[in-house]
XYZ file of C-alpha atoms in Angstrom:
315
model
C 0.000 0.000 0.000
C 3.096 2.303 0.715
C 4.441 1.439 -2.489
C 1.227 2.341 -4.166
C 0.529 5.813 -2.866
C 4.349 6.704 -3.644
C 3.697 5.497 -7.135
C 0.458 7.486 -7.833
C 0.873 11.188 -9.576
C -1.236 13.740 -8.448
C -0.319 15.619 -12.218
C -1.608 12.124 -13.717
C -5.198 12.889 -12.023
C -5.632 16.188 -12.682
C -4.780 16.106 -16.236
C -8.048 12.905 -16.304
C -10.509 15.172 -14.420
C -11.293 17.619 -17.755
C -11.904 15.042 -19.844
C -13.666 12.873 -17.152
C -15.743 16.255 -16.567
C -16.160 16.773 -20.485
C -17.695 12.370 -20.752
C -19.709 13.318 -17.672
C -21.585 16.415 -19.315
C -22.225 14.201 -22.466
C -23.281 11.462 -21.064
C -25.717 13.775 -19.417
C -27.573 14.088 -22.010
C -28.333 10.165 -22.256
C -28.788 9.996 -18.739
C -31.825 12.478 -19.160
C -33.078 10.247 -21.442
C -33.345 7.442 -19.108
C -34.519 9.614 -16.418
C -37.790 9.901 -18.858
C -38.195 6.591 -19.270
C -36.782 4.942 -15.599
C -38.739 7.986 -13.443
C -41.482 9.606 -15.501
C -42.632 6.499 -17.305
C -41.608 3.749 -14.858
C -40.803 1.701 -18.062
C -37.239 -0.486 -18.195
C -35.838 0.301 -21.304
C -33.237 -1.412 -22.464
C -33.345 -0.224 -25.829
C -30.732 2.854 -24.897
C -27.532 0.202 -25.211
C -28.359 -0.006 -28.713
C -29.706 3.628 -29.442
C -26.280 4.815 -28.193
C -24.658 3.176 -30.452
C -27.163 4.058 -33.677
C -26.612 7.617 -32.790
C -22.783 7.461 -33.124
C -22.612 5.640 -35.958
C -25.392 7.514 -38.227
C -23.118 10.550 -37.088
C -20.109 9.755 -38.032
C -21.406 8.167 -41.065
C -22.998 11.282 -41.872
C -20.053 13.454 -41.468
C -17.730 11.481 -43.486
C -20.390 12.094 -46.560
C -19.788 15.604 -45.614
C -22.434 16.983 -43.922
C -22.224 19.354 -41.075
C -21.559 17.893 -37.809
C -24.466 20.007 -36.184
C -26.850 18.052 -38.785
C -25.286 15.092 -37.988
C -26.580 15.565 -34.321
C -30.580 16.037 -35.506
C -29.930 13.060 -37.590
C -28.471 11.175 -34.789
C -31.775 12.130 -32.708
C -33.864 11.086 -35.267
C -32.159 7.635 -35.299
C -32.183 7.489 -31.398
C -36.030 8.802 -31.820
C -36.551 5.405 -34.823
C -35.651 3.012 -32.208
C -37.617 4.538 -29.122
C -40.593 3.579 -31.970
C -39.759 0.197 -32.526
C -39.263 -0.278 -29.385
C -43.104 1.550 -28.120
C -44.708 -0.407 -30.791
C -43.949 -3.980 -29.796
C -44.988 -2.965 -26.560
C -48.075 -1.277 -27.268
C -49.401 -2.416 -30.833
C -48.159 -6.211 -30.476
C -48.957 -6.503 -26.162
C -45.127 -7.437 -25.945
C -43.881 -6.878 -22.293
C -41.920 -3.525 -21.880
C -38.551 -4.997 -20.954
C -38.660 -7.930 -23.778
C -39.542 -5.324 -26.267
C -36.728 -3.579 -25.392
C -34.502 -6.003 -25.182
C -35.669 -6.975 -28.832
C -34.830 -3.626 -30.404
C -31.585 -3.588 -28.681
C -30.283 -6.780 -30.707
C -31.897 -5.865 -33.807
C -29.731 -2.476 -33.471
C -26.589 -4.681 -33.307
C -27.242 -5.436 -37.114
C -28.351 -2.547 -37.890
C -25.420 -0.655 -36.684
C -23.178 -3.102 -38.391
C -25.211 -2.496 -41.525
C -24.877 1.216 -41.285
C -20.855 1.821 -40.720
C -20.308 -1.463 -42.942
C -18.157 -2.991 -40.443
C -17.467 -2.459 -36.541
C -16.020 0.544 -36.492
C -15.558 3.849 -38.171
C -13.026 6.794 -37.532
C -12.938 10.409 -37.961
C -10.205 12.403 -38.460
C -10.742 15.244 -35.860
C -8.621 17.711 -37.109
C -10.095 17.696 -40.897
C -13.831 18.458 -39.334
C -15.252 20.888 -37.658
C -17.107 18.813 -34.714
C -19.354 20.093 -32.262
C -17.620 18.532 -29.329
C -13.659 16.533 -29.687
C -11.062 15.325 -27.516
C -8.699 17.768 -28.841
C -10.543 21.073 -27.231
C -9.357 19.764 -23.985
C -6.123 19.153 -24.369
C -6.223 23.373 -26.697
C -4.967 26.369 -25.289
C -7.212 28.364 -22.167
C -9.470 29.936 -24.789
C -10.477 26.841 -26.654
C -11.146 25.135 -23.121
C -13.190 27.711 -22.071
C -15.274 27.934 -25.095
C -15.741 24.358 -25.356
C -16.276 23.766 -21.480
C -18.793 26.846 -21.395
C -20.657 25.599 -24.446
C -21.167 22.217 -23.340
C -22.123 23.823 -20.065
C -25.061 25.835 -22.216
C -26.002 23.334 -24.103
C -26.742 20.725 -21.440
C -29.049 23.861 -19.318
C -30.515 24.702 -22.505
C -31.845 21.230 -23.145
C -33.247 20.932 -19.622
C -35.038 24.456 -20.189
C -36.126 22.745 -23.291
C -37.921 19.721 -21.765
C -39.319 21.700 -18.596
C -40.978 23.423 -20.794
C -42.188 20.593 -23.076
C -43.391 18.777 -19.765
C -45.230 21.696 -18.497
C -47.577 21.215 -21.631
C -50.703 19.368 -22.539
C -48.896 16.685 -23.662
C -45.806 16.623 -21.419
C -48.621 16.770 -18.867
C -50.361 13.709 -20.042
C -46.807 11.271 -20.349
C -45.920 12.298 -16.732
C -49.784 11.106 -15.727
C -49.344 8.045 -18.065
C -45.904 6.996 -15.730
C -47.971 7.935 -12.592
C -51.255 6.032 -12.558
C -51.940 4.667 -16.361
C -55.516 3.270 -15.016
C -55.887 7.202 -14.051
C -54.774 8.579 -17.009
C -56.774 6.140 -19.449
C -59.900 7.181 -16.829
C -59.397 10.978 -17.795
C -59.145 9.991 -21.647
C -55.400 10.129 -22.231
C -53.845 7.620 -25.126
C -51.825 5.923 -22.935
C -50.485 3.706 -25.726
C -49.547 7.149 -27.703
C -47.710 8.939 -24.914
C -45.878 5.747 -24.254
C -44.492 5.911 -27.388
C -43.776 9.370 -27.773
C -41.819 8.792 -24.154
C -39.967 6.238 -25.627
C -39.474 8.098 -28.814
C -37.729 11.389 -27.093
C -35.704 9.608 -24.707
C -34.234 6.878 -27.204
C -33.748 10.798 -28.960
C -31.624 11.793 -26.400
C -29.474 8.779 -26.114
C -29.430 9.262 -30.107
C -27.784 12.697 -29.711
C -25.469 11.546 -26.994
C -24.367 8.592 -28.641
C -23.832 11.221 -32.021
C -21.835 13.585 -29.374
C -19.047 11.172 -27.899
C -18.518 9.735 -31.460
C -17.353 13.369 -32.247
C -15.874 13.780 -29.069
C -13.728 10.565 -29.373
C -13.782 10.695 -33.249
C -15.118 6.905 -33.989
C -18.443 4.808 -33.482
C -18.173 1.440 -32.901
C -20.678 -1.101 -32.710
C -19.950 -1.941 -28.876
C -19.907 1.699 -27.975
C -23.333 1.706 -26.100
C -22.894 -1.484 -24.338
C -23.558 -0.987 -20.617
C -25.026 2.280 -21.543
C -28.309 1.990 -19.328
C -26.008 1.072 -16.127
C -24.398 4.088 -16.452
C -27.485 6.068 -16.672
C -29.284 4.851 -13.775
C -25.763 5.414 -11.975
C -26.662 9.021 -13.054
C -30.089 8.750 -12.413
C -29.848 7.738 -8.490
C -26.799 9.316 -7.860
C -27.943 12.537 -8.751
C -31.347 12.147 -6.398
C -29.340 10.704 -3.797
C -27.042 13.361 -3.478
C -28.596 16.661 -4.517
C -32.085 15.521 -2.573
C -31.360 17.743 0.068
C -29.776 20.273 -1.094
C -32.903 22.568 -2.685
C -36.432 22.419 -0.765
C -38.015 24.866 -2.425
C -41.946 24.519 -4.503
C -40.831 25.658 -7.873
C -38.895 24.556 -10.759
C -38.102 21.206 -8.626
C -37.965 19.301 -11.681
C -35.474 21.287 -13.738
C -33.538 21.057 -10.349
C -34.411 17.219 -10.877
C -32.875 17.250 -14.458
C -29.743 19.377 -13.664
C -29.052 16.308 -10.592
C -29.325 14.039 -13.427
C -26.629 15.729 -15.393
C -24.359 16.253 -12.376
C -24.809 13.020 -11.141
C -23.466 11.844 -13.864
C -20.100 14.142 -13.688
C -19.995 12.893 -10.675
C -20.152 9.550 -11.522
C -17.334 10.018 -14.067
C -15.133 11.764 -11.994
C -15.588 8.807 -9.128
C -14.817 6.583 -11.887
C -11.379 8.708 -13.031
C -10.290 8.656 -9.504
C -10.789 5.218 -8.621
C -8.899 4.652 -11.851
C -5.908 6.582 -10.471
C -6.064 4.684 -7.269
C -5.736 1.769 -9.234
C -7.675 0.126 -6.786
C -9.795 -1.433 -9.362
C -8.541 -2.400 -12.767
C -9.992 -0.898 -15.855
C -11.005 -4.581 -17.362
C -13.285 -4.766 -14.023
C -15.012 -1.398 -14.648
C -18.130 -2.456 -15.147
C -18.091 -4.692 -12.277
C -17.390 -1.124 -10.552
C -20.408 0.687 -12.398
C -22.871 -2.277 -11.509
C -21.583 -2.030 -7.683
C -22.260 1.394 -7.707
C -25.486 1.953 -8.583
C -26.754 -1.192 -6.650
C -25.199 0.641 -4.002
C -27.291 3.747 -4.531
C -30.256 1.949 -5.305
C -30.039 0.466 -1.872
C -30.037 3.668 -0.177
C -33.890 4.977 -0.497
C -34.946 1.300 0.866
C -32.231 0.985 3.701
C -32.872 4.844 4.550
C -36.720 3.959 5.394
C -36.313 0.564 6.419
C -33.747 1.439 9.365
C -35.928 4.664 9.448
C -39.163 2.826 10.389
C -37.228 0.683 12.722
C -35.905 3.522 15.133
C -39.505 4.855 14.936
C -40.734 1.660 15.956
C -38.187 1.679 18.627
């Protein structure tokens, strides 16, 4: 253990916490999107691995044709925003359970992935395009960090703004009832069966633009680049409550607050991750072992909080 703390480099950490910081804010974004789906619709959706992946690789396909990586990123959306369908309309149109559905459009995305970058893997070349987000801002000079830290910063509070907004409507209104109490929402004359799908729609769109995002940022897509994908959200997803519960108590905009958790418990997440790395306490072959063990361990926390809670009452 002596050995092992003289052998560790401070330097070595701090130079892995921007781009651990950078993964953390794009990864956000797919986190969000199984927030909607995990939270708001209480439906296990599986489908995300695969999304990811379909995303990154109708980006970078995209790009290499030479269009504009911004366009790239709607197209990516779209693709995320195909599979979320596929995957709502086994479960609704064919009475297929939620998580077998899923689980269905997740394989099927294995092939189609394959089919759309013609073999495992495809590479940009980072310095010939113009990307949206790339590896290479974080290592630039002050200027090109800030800009690409700040922007990444904006973009991730601009799409929360976007979807408080789009859940404060009619329709928003009506998924958030369908998650709730679908006997409810069927008894006040929602389409449950139509929000369901739209659900699934935008948040396999959100994993779509993530997984379009980190293919920029680490200039390739690859087939396997979404596996694991949903552990990593719900890591984000619990974290993020777990942590920032406490911290605002206030009546209004609680679930913007909610969203922005989301987002920062995934940094957080990432930045655990870099520094456990760094430890070397856990070998980077075994890091998924390490992302299962921690979210189990935050899932525990709600139960064990009111178990033990209802205990010393009792007592």
């Amino acid at each position: 253990m002596v050995l092992l703390s003289f052998s560790l480099s401070p330097m070595s950490l701090l130079r892995a916490l921007p781009g651990s910081f950078a993964q953390g804010l794009i990864w956000g974004v797919m986190a969000l999107g199984v927030y909607i789906t995990f939270r708001l619709l209480d439906f296990a959706d599986l489908t995300v691995d695969g999304s990811l992946a379909t995303g990154g690789a109708v980006a970078v396909m995209l790009i290499r044709a030479g269009v504009d990586p911004i366009l790239s990123l709607l197209a990516a959306f779209a693709a995320g925003m195909t599979a979320g369908l596929i995957t709502g309309m086994l479960h609704t149109a064919l009475g297929i359970p939620g998580i077998l559905s899923s689980i269905l459009t997740q394989i099927s995305l294995y092939s189609i992935n394959l089919n759309i970058m013609g073999k495992s893997n495809q590479s940009l070349n980072q310095d010939k395009y113009r990307l949206v987000v790339s590896l290479r801002y974080v290592s630039g000079d002050a200027l090109m960090k800030a800009k690409f830290y700040g922007g990444l910063i904006l973009g991730c509070l601009l799409l929360v703004v976007i979807l408080y907004c789009y859940f404060g409507t009619e329709q928003g209104s009506a998924i958030r009832a369908t998650g709730c109490n679908k006997s409810m929402a069927k008894a006040q004359g929602i389409n449950t069966n139509f929000h369901t799908v739209l659900a699934l729609m935008l948040s396999n769109g959100l994993v779509g633009l993530c997984g379009g995002l980190f293919a920029q940022y680490n200039g390739a897509a690859d087939v396997n680049m979404g596996r694991g994908a949903i552990v990593y959200g719900l890591a984000a997803v619990i974290i993020g409550e777990v942590l920032f519960s406490k911290l605002y108590t206030g009546k209004h905009f609680t679930f913007a607050y909610t969203m922005i958790a989301v987002i920062g418990g995934m940094v957080i997440y990432y930045l655990i991750t870099a520094f456990v790395l760094w430890l070397k306490i856990v070998p980077s072959d075994d890091l998924k072992l390490f992302s299962a063990i921690v979210v189990a361990f935050f899932l525990s926390i709600p139960y064990l909080k009111e178990k033990y809670g209802k205990k010393r009452r009792t007592a």
